[in-house]
N, C-alpha and C. Protein backbone atom coordinates (compact mmCIF):
# COMPACT_ATOMS: atom_id res chain seq x y z
N MET A 1 -16.31 60.62 75.55
CA MET A 1 -16.40 62.01 75.94
C MET A 1 -17.87 62.46 75.97
N GLY A 2 -18.64 62.07 74.97
CA GLY A 2 -20.04 62.45 74.92
C GLY A 2 -20.86 61.81 76.02
N ILE A 3 -20.49 60.57 76.37
CA ILE A 3 -21.21 59.88 77.44
C ILE A 3 -21.03 60.61 78.76
N ARG A 4 -19.81 61.03 79.03
CA ARG A 4 -19.55 61.75 80.29
C ARG A 4 -20.31 63.07 80.34
N LYS A 5 -20.42 63.75 79.21
CA LYS A 5 -21.16 65.01 79.19
C LYS A 5 -22.65 64.78 79.45
N ILE A 6 -23.19 63.74 78.84
CA ILE A 6 -24.61 63.46 79.07
C ILE A 6 -24.84 63.07 80.52
N TRP A 7 -23.96 62.22 81.08
CA TRP A 7 -24.10 61.84 82.48
C TRP A 7 -23.93 63.05 83.40
N ALA A 8 -23.06 63.98 83.02
CA ALA A 8 -22.88 65.17 83.84
C ALA A 8 -24.10 66.09 83.78
N LEU A 9 -24.81 66.06 82.66
CA LEU A 9 -25.97 66.92 82.49
C LEU A 9 -27.27 66.30 82.98
N THR A 10 -27.24 65.08 83.48
CA THR A 10 -28.49 64.47 83.94
C THR A 10 -29.16 65.22 85.08
N PRO A 11 -28.43 65.84 86.03
CA PRO A 11 -29.15 66.64 87.03
C PRO A 11 -29.87 67.84 86.42
N VAL A 12 -29.28 68.42 85.38
CA VAL A 12 -29.94 69.54 84.70
C VAL A 12 -31.21 69.05 84.01
N ILE A 13 -31.12 67.88 83.40
CA ILE A 13 -32.29 67.31 82.75
C ILE A 13 -33.37 66.99 83.78
N ALA A 14 -32.95 66.51 84.93
CA ALA A 14 -33.92 66.20 85.99
C ALA A 14 -34.60 67.46 86.50
N ASN A 15 -33.92 68.59 86.50
CA ASN A 15 -34.53 69.84 86.95
C ASN A 15 -35.63 70.32 86.02
N VAL A 16 -35.60 69.89 84.78
CA VAL A 16 -36.67 70.23 83.85
C VAL A 16 -37.98 69.63 84.33
N TYR A 17 -37.89 68.46 84.96
CA TYR A 17 -39.06 67.76 85.46
C TYR A 17 -39.27 68.00 86.96
N ALA A 18 -38.86 69.15 87.46
CA ALA A 18 -38.95 69.42 88.90
C ALA A 18 -40.39 69.40 89.41
N HIS A 19 -41.33 69.76 88.56
CA HIS A 19 -42.73 69.77 88.97
C HIS A 19 -43.35 68.37 88.98
N ALA A 20 -42.67 67.40 88.38
CA ALA A 20 -43.20 66.04 88.29
C ALA A 20 -42.85 65.24 89.54
N ASP A 21 -43.49 64.11 89.66
CA ASP A 21 -43.19 63.25 90.80
C ASP A 21 -41.84 62.56 90.61
N ILE A 22 -41.35 61.95 91.67
CA ILE A 22 -40.01 61.37 91.67
C ILE A 22 -39.88 60.20 90.70
N THR A 23 -40.97 59.50 90.44
CA THR A 23 -40.93 58.36 89.53
C THR A 23 -40.61 58.82 88.11
N ARG A 24 -41.22 59.89 87.69
CA ARG A 24 -40.95 60.40 86.34
C ARG A 24 -39.52 60.89 86.22
N ILE A 25 -39.01 61.50 87.26
CA ILE A 25 -37.62 61.96 87.23
C ILE A 25 -36.68 60.76 87.12
N ASP A 26 -36.94 59.72 87.90
CA ASP A 26 -36.10 58.52 87.82
C ASP A 26 -36.17 57.88 86.44
N TYR A 27 -37.36 57.81 85.87
CA TYR A 27 -37.51 57.23 84.54
C TYR A 27 -36.76 58.04 83.49
N SER A 28 -36.83 59.36 83.59
CA SER A 28 -36.12 60.19 82.62
C SER A 28 -34.62 60.05 82.76
N LEU A 29 -34.14 59.91 83.99
CA LEU A 29 -32.70 59.74 84.19
C LEU A 29 -32.22 58.39 83.65
N VAL A 30 -32.99 57.34 83.87
CA VAL A 30 -32.61 56.02 83.35
C VAL A 30 -32.64 56.03 81.83
N ALA A 31 -33.63 56.67 81.24
CA ALA A 31 -33.70 56.77 79.78
C ALA A 31 -32.51 57.55 79.23
N THR A 32 -32.14 58.63 79.90
CA THR A 32 -30.99 59.42 79.47
C THR A 32 -29.71 58.63 79.58
N MET A 33 -29.54 57.90 80.66
CA MET A 33 -28.34 57.07 80.84
C MET A 33 -28.28 55.96 79.79
N SER A 34 -29.42 55.38 79.44
CA SER A 34 -29.45 54.33 78.43
C SER A 34 -29.04 54.88 77.07
N ILE A 35 -29.54 56.05 76.74
CA ILE A 35 -29.17 56.68 75.47
C ILE A 35 -27.68 57.01 75.46
N ALA A 36 -27.16 57.49 76.58
CA ALA A 36 -25.74 57.81 76.66
C ALA A 36 -24.88 56.56 76.52
N ALA A 37 -25.32 55.46 77.12
CA ALA A 37 -24.55 54.22 77.04
C ALA A 37 -24.52 53.66 75.62
N CYS A 38 -25.55 53.90 74.86
CA CYS A 38 -25.65 53.38 73.49
C CYS A 38 -25.07 54.36 72.46
N LEU A 39 -24.55 55.46 72.92
CA LEU A 39 -24.06 56.50 72.02
C LEU A 39 -22.88 56.03 71.17
N CYS A 40 -21.99 55.24 71.73
CA CYS A 40 -20.83 54.74 70.98
C CYS A 40 -21.28 53.86 69.81
N ILE A 41 -22.25 53.01 70.06
CA ILE A 41 -22.76 52.14 69.00
C ILE A 41 -23.46 52.97 67.93
N ARG A 42 -24.21 53.96 68.35
CA ARG A 42 -24.93 54.82 67.40
C ARG A 42 -23.96 55.61 66.52
N VAL A 43 -22.88 56.11 67.11
CA VAL A 43 -21.88 56.84 66.33
C VAL A 43 -21.17 55.90 65.36
N PHE A 44 -20.86 54.69 65.81
CA PHE A 44 -20.26 53.69 64.91
C PHE A 44 -21.17 53.46 63.70
N ASN A 45 -22.46 53.30 63.95
CA ASN A 45 -23.40 53.09 62.85
C ASN A 45 -23.44 54.28 61.91
N MET A 46 -23.43 55.48 62.45
CA MET A 46 -23.48 56.66 61.59
C MET A 46 -22.24 56.75 60.71
N VAL A 47 -21.08 56.49 61.29
CA VAL A 47 -19.84 56.58 60.52
C VAL A 47 -19.78 55.50 59.46
N VAL A 48 -20.09 54.28 59.82
CA VAL A 48 -19.97 53.17 58.87
C VAL A 48 -21.05 53.26 57.79
N ILE A 49 -22.29 53.51 58.19
CA ILE A 49 -23.38 53.53 57.21
C ILE A 49 -23.31 54.78 56.34
N ASN A 50 -23.29 55.94 56.96
CA ASN A 50 -23.33 57.18 56.19
C ASN A 50 -21.99 57.53 55.56
N GLY A 51 -20.91 57.07 56.14
CA GLY A 51 -19.60 57.40 55.62
C GLY A 51 -19.04 56.33 54.71
N VAL A 52 -18.72 55.18 55.28
CA VAL A 52 -17.97 54.15 54.56
C VAL A 52 -18.83 53.43 53.52
N LEU A 53 -19.94 52.86 53.95
CA LEU A 53 -20.72 52.04 53.02
C LEU A 53 -21.36 52.86 51.91
N ASN A 54 -21.93 54.00 52.25
CA ASN A 54 -22.55 54.83 51.21
C ASN A 54 -21.50 55.37 50.24
N SER A 55 -20.35 55.78 50.74
CA SER A 55 -19.33 56.30 49.83
C SER A 55 -18.70 55.19 49.01
N GLY A 56 -18.79 53.96 49.47
CA GLY A 56 -18.28 52.83 48.70
C GLY A 56 -19.27 52.33 47.67
N GLY A 57 -20.44 52.92 47.60
CA GLY A 57 -21.42 52.55 46.59
C GLY A 57 -22.42 51.51 47.05
N ASP A 58 -22.47 51.22 48.33
CA ASP A 58 -23.37 50.19 48.85
C ASP A 58 -24.62 50.83 49.45
N VAL A 59 -25.26 51.68 48.68
CA VAL A 59 -26.40 52.45 49.17
C VAL A 59 -27.62 51.57 49.37
N LYS A 60 -27.83 50.61 48.50
CA LYS A 60 -29.00 49.74 48.60
C LYS A 60 -28.97 48.93 49.90
N TYR A 61 -27.81 48.39 50.25
CA TYR A 61 -27.70 47.61 51.49
C TYR A 61 -27.97 48.48 52.71
N THR A 62 -27.41 49.68 52.74
CA THR A 62 -27.63 50.55 53.90
C THR A 62 -29.09 50.96 54.02
N MET A 63 -29.74 51.17 52.87
CA MET A 63 -31.16 51.52 52.91
C MET A 63 -31.98 50.36 53.46
N VAL A 64 -31.69 49.15 53.01
CA VAL A 64 -32.42 47.97 53.48
C VAL A 64 -32.17 47.75 54.97
N VAL A 65 -30.93 47.90 55.41
CA VAL A 65 -30.61 47.71 56.84
C VAL A 65 -31.35 48.74 57.68
N ASN A 66 -31.35 49.99 57.26
CA ASN A 66 -32.04 51.03 58.02
C ASN A 66 -33.55 50.78 58.09
N ILE A 67 -34.15 50.42 56.97
CA ILE A 67 -35.60 50.20 56.94
C ILE A 67 -35.98 48.96 57.75
N VAL A 68 -35.25 47.87 57.57
CA VAL A 68 -35.57 46.63 58.28
C VAL A 68 -35.37 46.80 59.79
N CYS A 69 -34.29 47.47 60.18
CA CYS A 69 -34.05 47.64 61.62
C CYS A 69 -35.09 48.57 62.25
N LEU A 70 -35.50 49.59 61.54
CA LEU A 70 -36.50 50.50 62.10
C LEU A 70 -37.88 49.86 62.15
N TRP A 71 -38.36 49.39 60.98
CA TRP A 71 -39.72 48.89 60.89
C TRP A 71 -39.86 47.43 61.31
N GLY A 72 -38.76 46.69 61.34
CA GLY A 72 -38.83 45.29 61.71
C GLY A 72 -38.38 44.98 63.12
N ILE A 73 -37.59 45.87 63.71
CA ILE A 73 -37.07 45.60 65.06
C ILE A 73 -37.51 46.66 66.05
N SER A 74 -37.12 47.89 65.80
CA SER A 74 -37.29 48.96 66.79
C SER A 74 -38.76 49.26 67.11
N LEU A 75 -39.52 49.59 66.10
CA LEU A 75 -40.92 49.97 66.34
C LEU A 75 -41.79 48.80 66.80
N PRO A 76 -41.71 47.61 66.19
CA PRO A 76 -42.52 46.50 66.73
C PRO A 76 -42.13 46.11 68.15
N LEU A 77 -40.84 46.15 68.47
CA LEU A 77 -40.41 45.81 69.81
C LEU A 77 -40.89 46.84 70.83
N ALA A 78 -40.84 48.11 70.45
CA ALA A 78 -41.35 49.16 71.35
C ALA A 78 -42.86 49.01 71.54
N LEU A 79 -43.57 48.75 70.47
CA LEU A 79 -45.02 48.55 70.58
C LEU A 79 -45.36 47.33 71.42
N PHE A 80 -44.59 46.26 71.26
CA PHE A 80 -44.80 45.06 72.06
C PHE A 80 -44.54 45.34 73.54
N CYS A 81 -43.49 46.10 73.83
CA CYS A 81 -43.18 46.43 75.23
C CYS A 81 -44.27 47.28 75.86
N ILE A 82 -44.86 48.17 75.08
CA ILE A 82 -45.89 49.06 75.63
C ILE A 82 -47.23 48.36 75.73
N LYS A 83 -47.70 47.80 74.62
CA LYS A 83 -49.07 47.26 74.57
C LYS A 83 -49.21 45.90 75.25
N THR A 84 -48.30 45.00 74.97
CA THR A 84 -48.44 43.64 75.48
C THR A 84 -47.88 43.48 76.89
N LEU A 85 -46.64 43.94 77.08
CA LEU A 85 -45.99 43.75 78.38
C LEU A 85 -46.32 44.85 79.37
N GLY A 86 -46.76 46.01 78.88
CA GLY A 86 -47.10 47.13 79.76
C GLY A 86 -45.90 47.72 80.49
N LEU A 87 -44.74 47.70 79.84
CA LEU A 87 -43.52 48.21 80.47
C LEU A 87 -43.50 49.73 80.44
N ASP A 88 -42.69 50.31 81.30
CA ASP A 88 -42.59 51.77 81.36
C ASP A 88 -41.54 52.27 80.36
N ILE A 89 -41.33 53.56 80.38
CA ILE A 89 -40.49 54.23 79.38
C ILE A 89 -39.04 53.77 79.42
N ARG A 90 -38.56 53.35 80.57
CA ARG A 90 -37.16 52.89 80.66
C ARG A 90 -36.91 51.72 79.73
N PHE A 91 -37.80 50.75 79.77
CA PHE A 91 -37.62 49.56 78.96
C PHE A 91 -37.95 49.80 77.50
N VAL A 92 -38.84 50.72 77.23
CA VAL A 92 -39.17 51.07 75.85
C VAL A 92 -37.97 51.73 75.18
N VAL A 93 -37.28 52.60 75.90
CA VAL A 93 -36.08 53.24 75.35
C VAL A 93 -35.01 52.19 75.06
N ILE A 94 -34.82 51.25 75.96
CA ILE A 94 -33.85 50.19 75.74
C ILE A 94 -34.25 49.33 74.54
N ALA A 95 -35.54 49.07 74.38
CA ALA A 95 -36.02 48.31 73.23
C ALA A 95 -35.76 49.05 71.93
N ILE A 96 -35.96 50.35 71.95
CA ILE A 96 -35.69 51.15 70.75
C ILE A 96 -34.20 51.18 70.43
N LEU A 97 -33.37 51.23 71.45
CA LEU A 97 -31.93 51.26 71.24
C LEU A 97 -31.38 49.91 70.77
N SER A 98 -32.14 48.85 70.92
CA SER A 98 -31.68 47.54 70.43
C SER A 98 -31.53 47.54 68.92
N GLU A 99 -32.21 48.44 68.25
CA GLU A 99 -32.05 48.59 66.80
C GLU A 99 -30.60 48.88 66.45
N ASP A 100 -29.97 49.75 67.22
CA ASP A 100 -28.58 50.12 66.94
C ASP A 100 -27.63 48.95 67.12
N ILE A 101 -27.91 48.08 68.07
CA ILE A 101 -27.04 46.93 68.29
C ILE A 101 -27.13 45.96 67.11
N VAL A 102 -28.34 45.68 66.65
CA VAL A 102 -28.51 44.79 65.50
C VAL A 102 -27.90 45.41 64.26
N LYS A 103 -28.11 46.70 64.08
CA LYS A 103 -27.56 47.39 62.91
C LYS A 103 -26.04 47.38 62.93
N ALA A 104 -25.44 47.55 64.11
CA ALA A 104 -23.99 47.53 64.23
C ALA A 104 -23.42 46.16 63.87
N ILE A 105 -24.09 45.11 64.28
CA ILE A 105 -23.62 43.76 63.94
C ILE A 105 -23.69 43.53 62.43
N LEU A 106 -24.80 43.94 61.82
CA LEU A 106 -24.96 43.74 60.37
C LEU A 106 -23.93 44.52 59.57
N VAL A 107 -23.73 45.78 59.89
CA VAL A 107 -22.80 46.59 59.10
C VAL A 107 -21.35 46.23 59.41
N TYR A 108 -21.08 45.73 60.61
CA TYR A 108 -19.71 45.31 60.93
C TYR A 108 -19.28 44.15 60.04
N PHE A 109 -20.15 43.15 59.90
CA PHE A 109 -19.79 42.01 59.05
C PHE A 109 -19.74 42.41 57.58
N ARG A 110 -20.57 43.32 57.17
CA ARG A 110 -20.52 43.82 55.79
C ARG A 110 -19.21 44.57 55.55
N LEU A 111 -18.79 45.32 56.53
CA LEU A 111 -17.54 46.08 56.43
C LEU A 111 -16.34 45.14 56.38
N ARG A 112 -16.35 44.10 57.19
CA ARG A 112 -15.23 43.16 57.25
C ARG A 112 -15.09 42.33 55.97
N LYS A 113 -16.20 42.00 55.33
CA LYS A 113 -16.17 41.19 54.11
C LYS A 113 -15.76 42.00 52.89
N LYS A 114 -15.79 43.31 53.00
CA LYS A 114 -15.44 44.23 51.91
C LYS A 114 -16.34 44.04 50.69
N MET A 115 -17.58 43.65 50.94
CA MET A 115 -18.55 43.51 49.85
C MET A 115 -19.07 44.87 49.41
N TRP A 116 -18.80 45.89 50.16
CA TRP A 116 -19.31 47.22 49.88
C TRP A 116 -18.45 47.97 48.87
N LEU A 117 -17.26 47.45 48.58
CA LEU A 117 -16.37 48.14 47.63
C LEU A 117 -16.87 47.95 46.21
N LYS A 118 -17.24 49.05 45.59
CA LYS A 118 -17.70 49.02 44.22
C LYS A 118 -16.98 50.13 43.45
N ASN A 119 -16.65 49.86 42.22
CA ASN A 119 -15.99 50.86 41.39
C ASN A 119 -17.06 51.82 40.87
N LEU A 120 -17.04 53.03 41.35
CA LEU A 120 -18.04 54.02 40.94
C LEU A 120 -17.55 54.92 39.81
N VAL A 121 -16.30 54.75 39.42
CA VAL A 121 -15.70 55.59 38.38
C VAL A 121 -15.43 54.72 37.16
N THR A 122 -15.90 55.18 36.00
CA THR A 122 -15.61 54.44 34.77
C THR A 122 -14.22 54.78 34.29
N ASN A 123 -13.63 53.87 33.59
CA ASN A 123 -12.29 54.07 33.05
C ASN A 123 -12.38 55.04 31.87
N MET A 124 -11.57 56.06 31.88
CA MET A 124 -11.62 57.09 30.84
C MET A 124 -11.22 56.53 29.48
N ASN A 125 -10.32 55.55 29.42
CA ASN A 125 -9.87 54.99 28.15
C ASN A 125 -10.97 54.17 27.48
N GLU A 126 -11.81 53.52 28.27
CA GLU A 126 -12.88 52.70 27.70
C GLU A 126 -13.99 53.54 27.09
N SER A 127 -14.26 54.71 27.65
CA SER A 127 -15.37 55.52 27.17
C SER A 127 -15.02 56.34 25.94
N CYS A 128 -13.75 56.46 25.60
CA CYS A 128 -13.34 57.28 24.44
C CYS A 128 -13.34 56.53 23.17
């Protein structure tokens, strides 16, 4: 549903850049479409990381996954695409979104193994 709304709003987004040349408008539309296409994966990550894993007591793993994916994948890959390869914004956005794909794979396997389940409540009989 969100993807369709973003795709429907792309002409409105393009009108924001009406004073720009056609290349910038095309680049902004491709970047918007890429973000919309990756929205399902991003929502999956938000639900699993912020909802399931954190509430199950697996906060350290989610913190490590977020830090490693951001500082180890997303930002270096974007910098490599810009500085070394000289790619335009379309490919840089796709490189940044690759973080979500790697993160989704990591948290999916963690979720399936049920390693995130931790008892966060002490037994009342033991503490008395």
